[in-house]
Tab-separated table of C-alpha atoms in Angstrom:
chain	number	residue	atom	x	y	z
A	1	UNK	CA	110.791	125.538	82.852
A	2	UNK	CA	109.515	125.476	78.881
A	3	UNK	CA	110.104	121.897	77.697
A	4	UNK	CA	111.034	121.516	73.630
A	5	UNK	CA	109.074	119.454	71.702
A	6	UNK	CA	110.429	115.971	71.011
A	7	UNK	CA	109.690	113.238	68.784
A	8	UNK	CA	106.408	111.362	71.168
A	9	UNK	CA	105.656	107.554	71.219
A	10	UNK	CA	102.287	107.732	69.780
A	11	UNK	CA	99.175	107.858	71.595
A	12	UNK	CA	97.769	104.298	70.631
A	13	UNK	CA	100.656	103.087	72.522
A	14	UNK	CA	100.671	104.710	75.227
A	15	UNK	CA	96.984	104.176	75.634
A	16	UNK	CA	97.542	100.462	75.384
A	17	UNK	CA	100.521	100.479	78.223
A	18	UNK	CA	98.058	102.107	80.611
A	19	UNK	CA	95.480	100.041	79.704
A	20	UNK	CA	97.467	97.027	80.550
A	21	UNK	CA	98.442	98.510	83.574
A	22	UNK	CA	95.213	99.742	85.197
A	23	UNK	CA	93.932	95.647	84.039
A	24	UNK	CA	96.742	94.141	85.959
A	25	UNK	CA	95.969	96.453	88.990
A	26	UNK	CA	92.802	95.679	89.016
A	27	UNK	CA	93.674	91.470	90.274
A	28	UNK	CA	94.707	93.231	93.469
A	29	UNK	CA	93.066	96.171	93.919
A	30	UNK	CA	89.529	97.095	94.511
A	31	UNK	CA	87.534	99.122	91.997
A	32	UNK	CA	85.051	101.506	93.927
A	33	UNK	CA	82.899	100.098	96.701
A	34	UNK	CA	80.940	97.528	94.567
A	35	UNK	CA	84.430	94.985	94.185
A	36	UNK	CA	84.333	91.992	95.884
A	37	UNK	CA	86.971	90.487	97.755
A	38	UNK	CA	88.131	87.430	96.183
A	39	UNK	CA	88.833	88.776	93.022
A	40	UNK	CA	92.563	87.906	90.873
A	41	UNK	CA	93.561	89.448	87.699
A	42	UNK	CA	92.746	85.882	86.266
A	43	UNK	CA	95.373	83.272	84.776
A	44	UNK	CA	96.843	86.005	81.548
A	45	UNK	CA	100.349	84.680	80.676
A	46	UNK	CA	103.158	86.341	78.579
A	47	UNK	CA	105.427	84.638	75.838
A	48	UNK	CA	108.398	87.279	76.972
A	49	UNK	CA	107.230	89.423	73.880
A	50	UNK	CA	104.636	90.697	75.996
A	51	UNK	CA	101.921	90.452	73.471
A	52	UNK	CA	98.733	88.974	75.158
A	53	UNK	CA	96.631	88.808	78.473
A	54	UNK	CA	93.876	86.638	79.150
A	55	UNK	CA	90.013	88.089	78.624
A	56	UNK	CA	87.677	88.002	80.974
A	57	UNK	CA	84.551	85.836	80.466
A	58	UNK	CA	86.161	83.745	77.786
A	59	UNK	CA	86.891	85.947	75.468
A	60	UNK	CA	90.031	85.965	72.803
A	61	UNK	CA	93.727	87.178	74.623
A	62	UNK	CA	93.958	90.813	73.896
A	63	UNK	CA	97.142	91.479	71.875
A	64	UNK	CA	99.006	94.662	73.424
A	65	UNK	CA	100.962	97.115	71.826
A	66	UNK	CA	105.241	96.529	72.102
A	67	UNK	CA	106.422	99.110	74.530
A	68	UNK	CA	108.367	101.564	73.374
A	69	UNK	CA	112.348	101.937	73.674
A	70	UNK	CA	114.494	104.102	75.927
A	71	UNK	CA	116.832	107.147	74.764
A	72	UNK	CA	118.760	105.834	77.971
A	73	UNK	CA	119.302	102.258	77.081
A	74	UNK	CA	121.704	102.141	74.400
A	75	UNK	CA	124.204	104.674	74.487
A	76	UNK	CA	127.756	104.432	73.150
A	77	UNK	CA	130.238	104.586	75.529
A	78	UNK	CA	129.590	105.859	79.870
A	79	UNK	CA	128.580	109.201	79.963
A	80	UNK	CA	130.426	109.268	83.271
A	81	UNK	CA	133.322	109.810	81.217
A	82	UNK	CA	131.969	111.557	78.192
A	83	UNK	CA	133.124	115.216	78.284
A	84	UNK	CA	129.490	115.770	76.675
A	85	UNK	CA	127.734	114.673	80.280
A	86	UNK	CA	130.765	116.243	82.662
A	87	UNK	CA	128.022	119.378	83.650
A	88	UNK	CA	125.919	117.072	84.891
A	89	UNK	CA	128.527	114.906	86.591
A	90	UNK	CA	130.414	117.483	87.685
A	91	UNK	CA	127.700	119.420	89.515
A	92	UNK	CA	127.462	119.728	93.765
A	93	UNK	CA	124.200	119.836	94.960
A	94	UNK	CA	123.006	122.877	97.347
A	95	UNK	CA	121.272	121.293	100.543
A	96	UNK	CA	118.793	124.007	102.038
A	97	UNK	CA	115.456	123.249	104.349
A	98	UNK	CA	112.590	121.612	102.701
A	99	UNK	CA	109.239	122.495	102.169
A	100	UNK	CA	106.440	119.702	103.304
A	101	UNK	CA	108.095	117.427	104.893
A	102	UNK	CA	108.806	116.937	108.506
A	103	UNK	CA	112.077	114.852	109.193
A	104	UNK	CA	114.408	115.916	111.431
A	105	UNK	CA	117.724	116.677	110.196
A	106	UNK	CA	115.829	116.963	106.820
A	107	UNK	CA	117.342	118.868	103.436
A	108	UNK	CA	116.466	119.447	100.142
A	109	UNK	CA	118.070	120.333	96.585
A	110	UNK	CA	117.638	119.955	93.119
A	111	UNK	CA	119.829	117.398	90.685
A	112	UNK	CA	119.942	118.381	86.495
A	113	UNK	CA	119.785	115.919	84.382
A	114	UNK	CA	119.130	115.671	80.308
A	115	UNK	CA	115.302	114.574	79.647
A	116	UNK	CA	116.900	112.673	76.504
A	117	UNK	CA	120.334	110.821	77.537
A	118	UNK	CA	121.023	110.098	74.210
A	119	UNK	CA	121.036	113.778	73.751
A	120	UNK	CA	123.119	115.500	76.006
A	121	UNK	CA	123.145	119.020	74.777
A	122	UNK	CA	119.267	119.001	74.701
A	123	UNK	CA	116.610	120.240	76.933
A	124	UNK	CA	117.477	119.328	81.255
A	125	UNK	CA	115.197	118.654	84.182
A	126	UNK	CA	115.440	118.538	87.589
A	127	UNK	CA	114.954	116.292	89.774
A	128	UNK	CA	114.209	116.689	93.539
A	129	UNK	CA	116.494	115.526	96.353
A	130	UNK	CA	116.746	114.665	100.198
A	131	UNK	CA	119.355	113.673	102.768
A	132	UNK	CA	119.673	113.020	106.474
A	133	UNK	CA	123.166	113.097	107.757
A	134	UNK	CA	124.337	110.500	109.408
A	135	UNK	CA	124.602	111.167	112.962
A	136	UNK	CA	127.795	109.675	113.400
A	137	UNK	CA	131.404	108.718	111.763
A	138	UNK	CA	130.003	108.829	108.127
A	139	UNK	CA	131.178	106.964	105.797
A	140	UNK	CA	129.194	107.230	102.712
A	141	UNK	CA	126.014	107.846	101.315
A	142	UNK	CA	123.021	105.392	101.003
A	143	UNK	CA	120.441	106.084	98.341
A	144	UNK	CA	117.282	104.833	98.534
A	145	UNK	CA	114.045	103.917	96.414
A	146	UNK	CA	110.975	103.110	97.916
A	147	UNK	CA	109.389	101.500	95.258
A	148	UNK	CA	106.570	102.023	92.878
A	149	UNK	CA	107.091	103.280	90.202
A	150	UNK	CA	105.498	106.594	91.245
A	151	UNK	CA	106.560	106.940	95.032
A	152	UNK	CA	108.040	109.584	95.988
A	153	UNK	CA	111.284	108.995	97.851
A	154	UNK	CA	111.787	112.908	98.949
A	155	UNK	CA	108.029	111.871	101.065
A	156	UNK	CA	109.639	108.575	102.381
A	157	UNK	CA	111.974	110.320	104.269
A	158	UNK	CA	109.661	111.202	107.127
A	159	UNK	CA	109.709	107.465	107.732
A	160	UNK	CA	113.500	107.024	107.255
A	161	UNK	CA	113.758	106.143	110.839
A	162	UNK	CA	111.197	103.252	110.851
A	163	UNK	CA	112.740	101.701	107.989
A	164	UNK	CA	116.396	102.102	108.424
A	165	UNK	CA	118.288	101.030	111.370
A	166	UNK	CA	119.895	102.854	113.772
A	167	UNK	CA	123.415	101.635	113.041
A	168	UNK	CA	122.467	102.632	109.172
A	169	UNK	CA	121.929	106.039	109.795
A	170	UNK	CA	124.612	106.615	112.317
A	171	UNK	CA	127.214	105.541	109.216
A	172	UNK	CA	125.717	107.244	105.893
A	173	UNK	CA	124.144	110.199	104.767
A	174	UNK	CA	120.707	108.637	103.695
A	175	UNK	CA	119.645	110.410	100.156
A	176	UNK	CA	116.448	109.677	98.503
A	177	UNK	CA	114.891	111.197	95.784
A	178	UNK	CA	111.499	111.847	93.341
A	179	UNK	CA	112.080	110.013	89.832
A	180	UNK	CA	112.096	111.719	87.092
A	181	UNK	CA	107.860	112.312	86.553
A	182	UNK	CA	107.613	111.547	90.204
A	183	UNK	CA	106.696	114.033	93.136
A	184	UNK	CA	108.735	117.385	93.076
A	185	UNK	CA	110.596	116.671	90.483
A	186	UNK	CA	109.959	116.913	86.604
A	187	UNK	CA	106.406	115.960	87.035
A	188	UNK	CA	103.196	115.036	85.002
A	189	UNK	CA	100.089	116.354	84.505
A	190	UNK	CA	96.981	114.009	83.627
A	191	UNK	CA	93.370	114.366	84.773
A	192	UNK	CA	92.065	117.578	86.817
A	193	UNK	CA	91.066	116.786	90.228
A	194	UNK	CA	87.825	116.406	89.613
A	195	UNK	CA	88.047	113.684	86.758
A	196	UNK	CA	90.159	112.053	89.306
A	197	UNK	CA	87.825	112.317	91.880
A	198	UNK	CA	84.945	110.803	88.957
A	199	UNK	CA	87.977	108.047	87.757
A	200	UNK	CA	87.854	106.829	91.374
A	201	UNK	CA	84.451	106.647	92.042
A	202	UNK	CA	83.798	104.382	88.801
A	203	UNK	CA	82.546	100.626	90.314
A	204	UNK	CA	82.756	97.088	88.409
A	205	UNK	CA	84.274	93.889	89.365
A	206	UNK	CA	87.842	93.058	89.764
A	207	UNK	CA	87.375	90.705	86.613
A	208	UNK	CA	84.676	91.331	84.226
A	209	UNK	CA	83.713	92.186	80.777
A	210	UNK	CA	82.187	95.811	82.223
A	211	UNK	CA	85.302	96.583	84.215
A	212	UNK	CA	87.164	95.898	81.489
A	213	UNK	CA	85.084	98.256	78.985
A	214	UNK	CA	85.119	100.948	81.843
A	215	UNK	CA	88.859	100.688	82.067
A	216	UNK	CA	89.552	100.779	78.708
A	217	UNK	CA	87.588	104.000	78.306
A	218	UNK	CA	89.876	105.401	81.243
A	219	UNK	CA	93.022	104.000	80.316
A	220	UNK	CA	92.150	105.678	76.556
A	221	UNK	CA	90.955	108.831	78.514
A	222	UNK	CA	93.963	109.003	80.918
A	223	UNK	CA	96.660	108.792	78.341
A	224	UNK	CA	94.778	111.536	76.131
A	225	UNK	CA	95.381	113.883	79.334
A	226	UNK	CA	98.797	113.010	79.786
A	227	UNK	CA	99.619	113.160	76.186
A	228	UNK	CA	97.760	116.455	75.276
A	229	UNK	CA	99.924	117.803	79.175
A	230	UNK	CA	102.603	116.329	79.002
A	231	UNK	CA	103.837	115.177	75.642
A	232	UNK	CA	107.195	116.452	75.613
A	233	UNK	CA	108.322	114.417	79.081
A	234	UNK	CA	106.213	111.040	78.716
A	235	UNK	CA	108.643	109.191	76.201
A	236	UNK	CA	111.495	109.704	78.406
A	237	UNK	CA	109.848	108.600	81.838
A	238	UNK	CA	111.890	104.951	82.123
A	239	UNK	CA	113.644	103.047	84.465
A	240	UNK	CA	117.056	102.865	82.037
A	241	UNK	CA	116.537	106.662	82.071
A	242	UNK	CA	116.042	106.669	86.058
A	243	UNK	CA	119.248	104.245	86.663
A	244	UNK	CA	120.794	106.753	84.314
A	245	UNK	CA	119.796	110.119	86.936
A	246	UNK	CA	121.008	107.487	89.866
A	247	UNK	CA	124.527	107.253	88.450
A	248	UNK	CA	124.499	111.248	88.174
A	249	UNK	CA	123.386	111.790	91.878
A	250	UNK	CA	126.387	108.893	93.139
A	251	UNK	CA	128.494	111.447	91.322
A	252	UNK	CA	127.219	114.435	92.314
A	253	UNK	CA	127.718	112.651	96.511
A	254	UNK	CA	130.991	112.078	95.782
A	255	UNK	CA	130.979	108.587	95.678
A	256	UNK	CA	132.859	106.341	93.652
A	257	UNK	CA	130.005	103.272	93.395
A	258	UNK	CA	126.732	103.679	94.369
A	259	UNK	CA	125.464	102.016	97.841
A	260	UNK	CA	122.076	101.660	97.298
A	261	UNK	CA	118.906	100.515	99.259
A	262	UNK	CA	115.492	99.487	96.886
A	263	UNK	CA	112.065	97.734	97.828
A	264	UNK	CA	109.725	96.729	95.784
A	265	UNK	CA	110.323	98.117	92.060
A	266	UNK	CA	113.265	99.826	93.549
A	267	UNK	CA	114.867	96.855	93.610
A	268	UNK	CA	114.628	96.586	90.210
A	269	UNK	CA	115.590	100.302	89.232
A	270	UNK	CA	118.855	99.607	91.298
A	271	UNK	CA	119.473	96.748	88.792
A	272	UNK	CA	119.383	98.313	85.629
């Protein structure tokens, strides 16, 4: 699928989102095999305005950049019942075996959606589906969100029966699905494998003026790849935008609210 160029959030700010991010990973994750256990992302606070994190060795707080805004957020009326969204509302999905994943009972489709909500007519994407059906009297369909942002929930599925009880699955269709930039669906493309491969290799303390320099360079170096691969889908990869696709699929299931299951971040995407 070609992809139509659309106004981008600029590079400088994108940089300085996944520079924040990588720095606030780094408090509990290990960087490499020379971190130390131990180590916290140190004491940074935020005003609400999310404009500063605390340096390490004693440094000044870092400013960062204000995020960007969603095309999804502040729309005029429910697209639900906006004639201008009814093909994507409107649509059945087409269940068929998947590919790569081993559940039993497992299928696959694909959902449409617009990459810009505010723009219906625009470029679509699609977005990659599961479901197993419940094994008894259904009556409904569960979607889930594992969490993240950035796992896929299409993957999740082969542990569907660890996670979800018995009684659960017996009474709803379970339906998960990639985000939008996630997985199988409308993806993006950053680093090659082998800067990956160099990226994760890179050593420095959890907290410390080097690992900070090193992860600036990467966070500067990641977003150039993302930007120069995917330009035309980063500005519209956002959790109003995901909670927008969510409302389409509940449609698409046939239900009139959605029943929903989210950990971690998904918890959060169900909120919106």
């Amino acid at each position: 699928m070609t992809l139509a160029a659309r106004p981008r959030r600029s590079l400088s700010r994108l940089t300085a989102a996944l520079a924040a991010t990588v720095l606030l990973l780094s408090g509990c994750t290990q960087l490499g095999e020379g971190a130390e256990d131990g180590g916290g992302a140190g004491d940074g606070t935020s005003d609400g305005g999310g404009s500063a994190q605390q340096a390490p060795d004693g440094e000044q707080d870092l400013p960062l950049d204000e995020l960007g805004t969603s095309a999804a957020q502040d729309l005029p009326g429910d697209p639900s019942t906006d004639p201008e969204y009814a093909q994507y509302y409107e649509q059945d999905i087409e269940w068929d075996d998947c590919e790569g994943v081993v559940a039993e009972g497992l299928e696959c489709g694909i959902l449409t959606v617009p990459l810009a909500w505010d723009d219906p007519g625009g470029t679509d994407i699609d977005l990659a589906v599961a479901r197993i059906p419940g094994s008894g009297q259904v009556t409904g369909s569960l979607v889930f969100n594992p969490g993240g942002p950035g796992v896929s929930g299409v993957n999740y599925m082969e542990s569907a029966p660890y996670m979800i009880s018995p009684e659960v699955l017996g009474t709803y269709d379970l339906v998960s699905f990639d985000p939008r930039g996630v997985g199988r669906s409308e993806g993006v493309q950053c680093l090659t494998d082998e800067e990956t491969d160099e990226y994760r290799a890179v050593k420095g303390q959890p907290v410390s003026a080097e690992s900070s320099r090193l992860y600036e360079e990467w966070g500067a170096r990641i977003a150039a790849s993302c930007e120069e691969n995917s330009g035309e889908v980063l500005p519209y990869l956002d959790t109003y935008s995901s909670a927008r696709d969510m409302d389409v699929l509940r449609s698409s299931l046939g239900s009139e609210q959605l029943d929903y299951l989210g950990y971690s971040y998904g918890s959060y995407l169900g909120s919106s």
